[in-house]
Amino acid sequence: MSYTYTKVDDLENSEMVGNHQCVALVRQYAGAPATIAWKQGTAVFGNRLLKKGTAIATFVNGRYANQGKR
């Protein structure tokens, strides 16, 4: 599932949310869950169908890169 905020242009020069990190922004505006629940989606590179405002994240071996080891 992808998380998209269609009014992304309206965020220009707006106040930062949460702890000022990108995850807080994606959770606030695109309705994404906590990163523990994030799943790897469609590849971004070369994907011309990706909609503006779609959140992207780095995954390593199917895990969100900032989750640490478990």
mmCIF file of C-alpha atoms in Angstrom:
data_model
loop_
_atom_site.group_PDB
_atom_site.id
_atom_site.type_symbol
_atom_site.label_atom_id
_atom_site.label_comp_id
_atom_site.label_asym_id
_atom_site.label_seq_id
_atom_site.Cartn_x
_atom_site.Cartn_y
_atom_site.Cartn_z
ATOM 1 C CA MET A 1 0.000 0.000 0.000
ATOM 2 C CA SER A 2 1.300 3.443 -0.816
ATOM 3 C CA TYR A 3 0.733 6.588 1.216
ATOM 4 C CA THR A 4 0.063 9.770 -0.714
ATOM 5 C CA TYR A 5 -0.766 13.345 0.236
ATOM 6 C CA THR A 6 -2.273 14.993 -2.835
ATOM 7 C CA LYS A 7 -1.991 18.564 -1.521
ATOM 8 C CA VAL A 8 1.785 18.301 -1.125
ATOM 9 C CA ASP A 9 2.347 21.697 -2.813
ATOM 10 C CA ASP A 10 0.360 23.353 -0.007
ATOM 11 C CA LEU A 11 3.031 22.276 2.502
ATOM 12 C CA GLU A 12 5.625 24.684 1.063
ATOM 13 C CA ASN A 13 6.698 27.104 3.833
ATOM 14 C CA SER A 14 4.367 25.478 6.387
ATOM 15 C CA GLU A 15 5.367 24.628 9.950
ATOM 16 C CA MET A 16 7.154 21.355 10.595
ATOM 17 C CA VAL A 17 5.214 18.619 12.350
ATOM 18 C CA GLY A 18 6.119 16.172 15.094
ATOM 19 C CA ASN A 19 9.833 15.745 15.682
ATOM 20 C CA HIS A 20 10.641 17.478 12.343
ATOM 21 C CA GLN A 21 11.706 14.229 10.662
ATOM 22 C CA CYS A 22 10.236 12.962 7.401
ATOM 23 C CA VAL A 23 8.490 10.025 9.096
ATOM 24 C CA ALA A 24 6.434 12.471 11.182
ATOM 25 C CA LEU A 25 5.394 14.315 8.024
ATOM 26 C CA VAL A 26 4.318 11.113 6.264
ATOM 27 C CA ARG A 27 2.373 9.941 9.294
ATOM 28 C CA GLN A 28 0.663 13.315 9.799
ATOM 29 C CA TYR A 29 -0.353 14.087 6.231
ATOM 30 C CA ALA A 30 -0.463 10.766 4.380
ATOM 31 C CA GLY A 31 -1.905 8.728 7.233
ATOM 32 C CA ALA A 32 0.935 6.216 7.361
ATOM 33 C CA PRO A 33 1.166 3.935 10.408
ATOM 34 C CA ALA A 34 4.216 3.553 12.654
ATOM 35 C CA THR A 35 7.302 2.453 10.697
ATOM 36 C CA ILE A 36 7.162 -1.013 12.249
ATOM 37 C CA ALA A 37 4.106 -1.632 10.043
ATOM 38 C CA TRP A 38 5.625 -0.270 6.816
ATOM 39 C CA LYS A 39 5.937 -2.747 3.953
ATOM 40 C CA GLN A 40 8.103 -2.532 0.874
ATOM 41 C CA GLY A 41 6.128 -1.465 -2.174
ATOM 42 C CA THR A 42 6.728 -0.865 -5.851
ATOM 43 C CA ALA A 43 10.204 0.215 -6.933
ATOM 44 C CA VAL A 44 10.526 3.976 -7.396
ATOM 45 C CA PHE A 45 13.401 4.151 -9.862
ATOM 46 C CA GLY A 46 12.006 4.381 -13.370
ATOM 47 C CA ASN A 47 8.395 4.273 -12.167
ATOM 48 C CA ARG A 48 6.587 6.888 -14.241
ATOM 49 C CA LEU A 49 3.256 6.006 -12.633
ATOM 50 C CA LEU A 50 4.321 7.226 -9.185
ATOM 51 C CA LYS A 51 1.970 10.048 -8.163
ATOM 52 C CA LYS A 52 3.255 13.359 -6.855
ATOM 53 C CA GLY A 53 3.035 13.376 -3.063
ATOM 54 C CA THR A 54 3.642 9.640 -2.668
ATOM 55 C CA ALA A 55 5.898 8.841 0.275
ATOM 56 C CA ILE A 56 9.045 6.879 -0.547
ATOM 57 C CA ALA A 57 11.367 5.081 1.844
ATOM 58 C CA THR A 58 14.473 2.915 1.683
ATOM 59 C CA PHE A 59 14.048 -0.789 2.396
ATOM 60 C CA VAL A 60 16.833 -3.331 2.846
ATOM 61 C CA ASN A 61 15.880 -6.981 2.490
ATOM 62 C CA GLY A 62 12.207 -6.030 2.785
ATOM 63 C CA ARG A 63 12.638 -4.003 5.989
ATOM 64 C CA TYR A 64 12.440 -0.250 6.432
ATOM 65 C CA ALA A 65 16.076 0.796 6.803
ATOM 66 C CA ASN A 66 15.609 2.758 10.057
ATOM 67 C CA GLN A 67 13.959 -0.078 12.000
ATOM 68 C CA GLY A 68 17.194 -1.483 13.337
ATOM 69 C CA LYS A 69 17.900 -5.141 13.962
ATOM 70 C CA ARG A 70 15.375 -7.505 15.496
#
